[in-house]
């Protein structure tokens, strides 16, 4: 099972995520962000990669975890998945993620909501090293 422990994240990612989370929640009363994935094994990545390809469901990732690693596959993790909740109820509505994404970007993180292909709004990660 993938980790949801922020201690399994790169410290820079963890601190930037927590600052962005705090800012988003303070600016939007009733909104709470919850971590859904930090570190993910290569095997777990393979299961996700199979979705929409050899198992039912939509394609959720372009990274197989073998030829290419996800930022979730590193330890410490370089990526965090999260969900937006309002009053304790999870929302997967794009508009709710559009509210919070810029808070993470302002902390220097890459937000998956800006990606051009396979947009991943509930995802943030460290920028690539120069």
mmCIF file with all atom_site columns, C-alpha atoms in Angstrom:
data_model
loop_
_atom_site.group_PDB
_atom_site.id
_atom_site.type_symbol
_atom_site.label_atom_id
_atom_site.label_alt_id
_atom_site.label_comp_id
_atom_site.label_asym_id
_atom_site.label_entity_id
_atom_site.label_seq_id
_atom_site.pdbx_PDB_ins_code
_atom_site.Cartn_x
_atom_site.Cartn_y
_atom_site.Cartn_z
_atom_site.occupancy
_atom_site.B_iso_or_equiv
_atom_site.pdbx_formal_charge
_atom_site.auth_seq_id
_atom_site.auth_comp_id
_atom_site.auth_asym_id
_atom_site.auth_atom_id
_atom_site.pdbx_PDB_model_num
ATOM 1   C CA . UNK A 1 1   ? 0.000   0.000  0.000   1.00 0.00 ? 1   UNK A CA 1
ATOM 2   C CA . UNK A 1 2   ? 1.422   3.457  -0.864  1.00 0.00 ? 2   UNK A CA 1
ATOM 3   C CA . UNK A 1 3   ? 2.579   5.631  1.987   1.00 0.00 ? 3   UNK A CA 1
ATOM 4   C CA . UNK A 1 4   ? 0.746   8.744  3.164   1.00 0.00 ? 4   UNK A CA 1
ATOM 5   C CA . UNK A 1 5   ? 3.493   9.599  5.677   1.00 0.00 ? 5   UNK A CA 1
ATOM 6   C CA . UNK A 1 6   ? 4.992   13.026 5.030   1.00 0.00 ? 6   UNK A CA 1
ATOM 7   C CA . UNK A 1 7   ? 8.163   11.810 6.766   1.00 0.00 ? 7   UNK A CA 1
ATOM 8   C CA . UNK A 1 8   ? 8.794   9.646  3.669   1.00 0.00 ? 8   UNK A CA 1
ATOM 9   C CA . UNK A 1 9   ? 9.096   12.839 1.562   1.00 0.00 ? 9   UNK A CA 1
ATOM 10  C CA . UNK A 1 10  ? 12.119  14.917 0.754   1.00 0.00 ? 10  UNK A CA 1
ATOM 11  C CA . UNK A 1 11  ? 12.294  17.553 3.519   1.00 0.00 ? 11  UNK A CA 1
ATOM 12  C CA . UNK A 1 12  ? 12.104  20.424 0.988   1.00 0.00 ? 12  UNK A CA 1
ATOM 13  C CA . UNK A 1 13  ? 8.930   18.934 -0.493  1.00 0.00 ? 13  UNK A CA 1
ATOM 14  C CA . UNK A 1 14  ? 7.394   18.281 2.917   1.00 0.00 ? 14  UNK A CA 1
ATOM 15  C CA . UNK A 1 15  ? 8.001   21.821 4.175   1.00 0.00 ? 15  UNK A CA 1
ATOM 16  C CA . UNK A 1 16  ? 6.785   23.499 0.949   1.00 0.00 ? 16  UNK A CA 1
ATOM 17  C CA . UNK A 1 17  ? 3.688   21.295 0.902   1.00 0.00 ? 17  UNK A CA 1
ATOM 18  C CA . UNK A 1 18  ? 2.840   22.106 4.515   1.00 0.00 ? 18  UNK A CA 1
ATOM 19  C CA . UNK A 1 19  ? 3.248   25.854 3.911   1.00 0.00 ? 19  UNK A CA 1
ATOM 20  C CA . UNK A 1 20  ? 1.030   25.702 0.799   1.00 0.00 ? 20  UNK A CA 1
ATOM 21  C CA . UNK A 1 21  ? -1.540  23.563 2.609   1.00 0.00 ? 21  UNK A CA 1
ATOM 22  C CA . UNK A 1 22  ? -1.663  25.962 5.553   1.00 0.00 ? 22  UNK A CA 1
ATOM 23  C CA . UNK A 1 23  ? -2.084  28.986 3.257   1.00 0.00 ? 23  UNK A CA 1
ATOM 24  C CA . UNK A 1 24  ? -4.815  27.321 1.164   1.00 0.00 ? 24  UNK A CA 1
ATOM 25  C CA . UNK A 1 25  ? -6.771  26.194 4.228   1.00 0.00 ? 25  UNK A CA 1
ATOM 26  C CA . UNK A 1 26  ? -6.504  29.577 5.943   1.00 0.00 ? 26  UNK A CA 1
ATOM 27  C CA . UNK A 1 27  ? -7.706  31.410 2.832   1.00 0.00 ? 27  UNK A CA 1
ATOM 28  C CA . UNK A 1 28  ? -10.610 29.004 2.210   1.00 0.00 ? 28  UNK A CA 1
ATOM 29  C CA . UNK A 1 29  ? -12.610 28.274 5.386   1.00 0.00 ? 29  UNK A CA 1
ATOM 30  C CA . UNK A 1 30  ? -13.983 24.723 5.399   1.00 0.00 ? 30  UNK A CA 1
ATOM 31  C CA . UNK A 1 31  ? -11.358 23.427 2.968   1.00 0.00 ? 31  UNK A CA 1
ATOM 32  C CA . UNK A 1 32  ? -8.995  20.744 4.270   1.00 0.00 ? 32  UNK A CA 1
ATOM 33  C CA . UNK A 1 33  ? -6.282  19.061 2.212   1.00 0.00 ? 33  UNK A CA 1
ATOM 34  C CA . UNK A 1 34  ? -5.440  15.433 2.935   1.00 0.00 ? 34  UNK A CA 1
ATOM 35  C CA . UNK A 1 35  ? -2.421  13.495 1.723   1.00 0.00 ? 35  UNK A CA 1
ATOM 36  C CA . UNK A 1 36  ? -3.342  10.432 -0.350  1.00 0.00 ? 36  UNK A CA 1
ATOM 37  C CA . UNK A 1 37  ? 0.135   9.283  -1.456  1.00 0.00 ? 37  UNK A CA 1
ATOM 38  C CA . UNK A 1 38  ? 3.758   10.097 -0.776  1.00 0.00 ? 38  UNK A CA 1
ATOM 39  C CA . UNK A 1 39  ? 6.116   7.178  -1.495  1.00 0.00 ? 39  UNK A CA 1
ATOM 40  C CA . UNK A 1 40  ? 4.939   4.430  -3.851  1.00 0.00 ? 40  UNK A CA 1
ATOM 41  C CA . UNK A 1 41  ? 6.833   1.224  -4.642  1.00 0.00 ? 41  UNK A CA 1
ATOM 42  C CA . UNK A 1 42  ? 7.791   0.253  -8.178  1.00 0.00 ? 42  UNK A CA 1
ATOM 43  C CA . UNK A 1 43  ? 5.276   -2.604 -7.965  1.00 0.00 ? 43  UNK A CA 1
ATOM 44  C CA . UNK A 1 44  ? 2.483   -0.204 -6.943  1.00 0.00 ? 44  UNK A CA 1
ATOM 45  C CA . UNK A 1 45  ? 3.495   2.072  -9.819  1.00 0.00 ? 45  UNK A CA 1
ATOM 46  C CA . UNK A 1 46  ? 3.154   -0.876 -12.198 1.00 0.00 ? 46  UNK A CA 1
ATOM 47  C CA . UNK A 1 47  ? -0.405  -1.529 -11.020 1.00 0.00 ? 47  UNK A CA 1
ATOM 48  C CA . UNK A 1 48  ? -1.322  2.122  -11.669 1.00 0.00 ? 48  UNK A CA 1
ATOM 49  C CA . UNK A 1 49  ? 0.380   2.054  -15.071 1.00 0.00 ? 49  UNK A CA 1
ATOM 50  C CA . UNK A 1 50  ? -1.700  -0.997 -16.063 1.00 0.00 ? 50  UNK A CA 1
ATOM 51  C CA . UNK A 1 51  ? -4.965  0.936  -15.537 1.00 0.00 ? 51  UNK A CA 1
ATOM 52  C CA . UNK A 1 52  ? -6.540  1.778  -18.852 1.00 0.00 ? 52  UNK A CA 1
ATOM 53  C CA . UNK A 1 53  ? -4.003  -0.418 -20.607 1.00 0.00 ? 53  UNK A CA 1
ATOM 54  C CA . UNK A 1 54  ? -4.390  -4.017 -19.421 1.00 0.00 ? 54  UNK A CA 1
ATOM 55  C CA . UNK A 1 55  ? -6.776  -3.500 -16.507 1.00 0.00 ? 55  UNK A CA 1
ATOM 56  C CA . UNK A 1 56  ? -10.092 -1.626 -16.383 1.00 0.00 ? 56  UNK A CA 1
ATOM 57  C CA . UNK A 1 57  ? -10.336 2.091  -15.780 1.00 0.00 ? 57  UNK A CA 1
ATOM 58  C CA . UNK A 1 58  ? -8.905  5.268  -17.222 1.00 0.00 ? 58  UNK A CA 1
ATOM 59  C CA . UNK A 1 59  ? -5.181  5.826  -17.755 1.00 0.00 ? 59  UNK A CA 1
ATOM 60  C CA . UNK A 1 60  ? -3.876  7.526  -14.608 1.00 0.00 ? 60  UNK A CA 1
ATOM 61  C CA . UNK A 1 61  ? -0.125  7.686  -15.240 1.00 0.00 ? 61  UNK A CA 1
ATOM 62  C CA . UNK A 1 62  ? 2.351   7.728  -18.102 1.00 0.00 ? 62  UNK A CA 1
ATOM 63  C CA . UNK A 1 63  ? 5.168   6.379  -15.925 1.00 0.00 ? 63  UNK A CA 1
ATOM 64  C CA . UNK A 1 64  ? 5.632   2.609  -15.639 1.00 0.00 ? 64  UNK A CA 1
ATOM 65  C CA . UNK A 1 65  ? 8.025   2.553  -12.672 1.00 0.00 ? 65  UNK A CA 1
ATOM 66  C CA . UNK A 1 66  ? 10.502  0.337  -14.549 1.00 0.00 ? 66  UNK A CA 1
ATOM 67  C CA . UNK A 1 67  ? 11.811  2.175  -17.595 1.00 0.00 ? 67  UNK A CA 1
ATOM 68  C CA . UNK A 1 68  ? 10.874  5.498  -16.018 1.00 0.00 ? 68  UNK A CA 1
ATOM 69  C CA . UNK A 1 69  ? 10.421  6.192  -12.326 1.00 0.00 ? 69  UNK A CA 1
ATOM 70  C CA . UNK A 1 70  ? 7.677   8.358  -10.919 1.00 0.00 ? 70  UNK A CA 1
ATOM 71  C CA . UNK A 1 71  ? 8.721   11.016 -8.444  1.00 0.00 ? 71  UNK A CA 1
ATOM 72  C CA . UNK A 1 72  ? 6.669   8.927  -5.988  1.00 0.00 ? 72  UNK A CA 1
ATOM 73  C CA . UNK A 1 73  ? 9.047   5.971  -6.521  1.00 0.00 ? 73  UNK A CA 1
ATOM 74  C CA . UNK A 1 74  ? 12.090  7.713  -5.060  1.00 0.00 ? 74  UNK A CA 1
ATOM 75  C CA . UNK A 1 75  ? 12.868  7.497  -1.382  1.00 0.00 ? 75  UNK A CA 1
ATOM 76  C CA . UNK A 1 76  ? 12.537  10.008 -0.015  1.00 0.00 ? 76  UNK A CA 1
ATOM 77  C CA . UNK A 1 77  ? 9.578   10.786 -2.260  1.00 0.00 ? 77  UNK A CA 1
ATOM 78  C CA . UNK A 1 78  ? 9.775   13.797 -4.568  1.00 0.00 ? 78  UNK A CA 1
ATOM 79  C CA . UNK A 1 79  ? 5.964   13.937 -5.025  1.00 0.00 ? 79  UNK A CA 1
ATOM 80  C CA . UNK A 1 80  ? 2.759   14.132 -3.005  1.00 0.00 ? 80  UNK A CA 1
ATOM 81  C CA . UNK A 1 81  ? -0.799  13.337 -4.063  1.00 0.00 ? 81  UNK A CA 1
ATOM 82  C CA . UNK A 1 82  ? -3.602  14.922 -2.078  1.00 0.00 ? 82  UNK A CA 1
ATOM 83  C CA . UNK A 1 83  ? -7.340  15.426 -2.063  1.00 0.00 ? 83  UNK A CA 1
ATOM 84  C CA . UNK A 1 84  ? -9.514  18.426 -1.333  1.00 0.00 ? 84  UNK A CA 1
ATOM 85  C CA . UNK A 1 85  ? -12.213 18.025 1.285   1.00 0.00 ? 85  UNK A CA 1
ATOM 86  C CA . UNK A 1 86  ? -15.041 20.394 2.177   1.00 0.00 ? 86  UNK A CA 1
ATOM 87  C CA . UNK A 1 87  ? -16.724 19.684 5.486   1.00 0.00 ? 87  UNK A CA 1
ATOM 88  C CA . UNK A 1 88  ? -15.048 16.267 5.564   1.00 0.00 ? 88  UNK A CA 1
ATOM 89  C CA . UNK A 1 89  ? -16.347 15.253 2.110   1.00 0.00 ? 89  UNK A CA 1
ATOM 90  C CA . UNK A 1 90  ? -13.780 14.536 -0.618  1.00 0.00 ? 90  UNK A CA 1
ATOM 91  C CA . UNK A 1 91  ? -14.131 16.507 -3.822  1.00 0.00 ? 91  UNK A CA 1
ATOM 92  C CA . UNK A 1 92  ? -12.595 15.555 -7.151  1.00 0.00 ? 92  UNK A CA 1
ATOM 93  C CA . UNK A 1 93  ? -14.027 18.636 -8.890  1.00 0.00 ? 93  UNK A CA 1
ATOM 94  C CA . UNK A 1 94  ? -11.416 20.422 -11.007 1.00 0.00 ? 94  UNK A CA 1
ATOM 95  C CA . UNK A 1 95  ? -12.525 23.824 -9.690  1.00 0.00 ? 95  UNK A CA 1
ATOM 96  C CA . UNK A 1 96  ? -11.550 22.855 -6.146  1.00 0.00 ? 96  UNK A CA 1
ATOM 97  C CA . UNK A 1 97  ? -8.017  21.925 -7.242  1.00 0.00 ? 97  UNK A CA 1
ATOM 98  C CA . UNK A 1 98  ? -7.725  25.106 -9.290  1.00 0.00 ? 98  UNK A CA 1
ATOM 99  C CA . UNK A 1 99  ? -8.198  26.960 -5.990  1.00 0.00 ? 99  UNK A CA 1
ATOM 100 C CA . UNK A 1 100 ? -5.316  25.208 -4.213  1.00 0.00 ? 100 UNK A CA 1
ATOM 101 C CA . UNK A 1 101 ? -2.759  24.593 -6.967  1.00 0.00 ? 101 UNK A CA 1
ATOM 102 C CA . UNK A 1 102 ? -1.418  28.166 -6.997  1.00 0.00 ? 102 UNK A CA 1
ATOM 103 C CA . UNK A 1 103 ? -0.670  27.988 -3.262  1.00 0.00 ? 103 UNK A CA 1
ATOM 104 C CA . UNK A 1 104 ? 1.754   25.144 -3.925  1.00 0.00 ? 104 UNK A CA 1
ATOM 105 C CA . UNK A 1 105 ? 3.254   26.890 -6.928  1.00 0.00 ? 105 UNK A CA 1
ATOM 106 C CA . UNK A 1 106 ? 3.913   29.948 -4.764  1.00 0.00 ? 106 UNK A CA 1
ATOM 107 C CA . UNK A 1 107 ? 6.016   27.640 -2.554  1.00 0.00 ? 107 UNK A CA 1
ATOM 108 C CA . UNK A 1 108 ? 8.136   26.583 -5.547  1.00 0.00 ? 108 UNK A CA 1
ATOM 109 C CA . UNK A 1 109 ? 6.448   23.239 -6.217  1.00 0.00 ? 109 UNK A CA 1
ATOM 110 C CA . UNK A 1 110 ? 5.370   21.917 -9.595  1.00 0.00 ? 110 UNK A CA 1
ATOM 111 C CA . UNK A 1 111 ? 1.603   21.439 -9.662  1.00 0.00 ? 111 UNK A CA 1
ATOM 112 C CA . UNK A 1 112 ? 0.212   18.707 -11.935 1.00 0.00 ? 112 UNK A CA 1
ATOM 113 C CA . UNK A 1 113 ? -2.760  20.910 -12.799 1.00 0.00 ? 113 UNK A CA 1
ATOM 114 C CA . UNK A 1 114 ? -0.509  22.862 -15.187 1.00 0.00 ? 114 UNK A CA 1
ATOM 115 C CA . UNK A 1 115 ? 0.698   19.854 -17.135 1.00 0.00 ? 115 UNK A CA 1
ATOM 116 C CA . UNK A 1 116 ? -0.177  19.814 -20.822 1.00 0.00 ? 116 UNK A CA 1
ATOM 117 C CA . UNK A 1 117 ? -0.798  16.075 -21.049 1.00 0.00 ? 117 UNK A CA 1
ATOM 118 C CA . UNK A 1 118 ? -2.483  13.861 -18.487 1.00 0.00 ? 118 UNK A CA 1
ATOM 119 C CA . UNK A 1 119 ? -3.346  16.748 -16.172 1.00 0.00 ? 119 UNK A CA 1
ATOM 120 C CA . UNK A 1 120 ? -2.964  15.614 -12.546 1.00 0.00 ? 120 UNK A CA 1
ATOM 121 C CA . UNK A 1 121 ? -4.529  18.286 -10.336 1.00 0.00 ? 121 UNK A CA 1
ATOM 122 C CA . UNK A 1 122 ? -4.176  16.400 -7.028  1.00 0.00 ? 122 UNK A CA 1
ATOM 123 C CA . UNK A 1 123 ? -0.378  16.134 -7.474  1.00 0.00 ? 123 UNK A CA 1
ATOM 124 C CA . UNK A 1 124 ? 2.594   18.314 -6.506  1.00 0.00 ? 124 UNK A CA 1
ATOM 125 C CA . UNK A 1 125 ? 6.303   17.618 -6.800  1.00 0.00 ? 125 UNK A CA 1
ATOM 126 C CA . UNK A 1 126 ? 9.718   19.153 -6.459  1.00 0.00 ? 126 UNK A CA 1
ATOM 127 C CA . UNK A 1 127 ? 11.031  20.855 -9.573  1.00 0.00 ? 127 UNK A CA 1
ATOM 128 C CA . UNK A 1 128 ? 13.753  19.012 -11.476 1.00 0.00 ? 128 UNK A CA 1
ATOM 129 C CA . UNK A 1 129 ? 17.255  19.840 -10.464 1.00 0.00 ? 129 UNK A CA 1
ATOM 130 C CA . UNK A 1 130 ? 18.920  22.237 -12.905 1.00 0.00 ? 130 UNK A CA 1
#
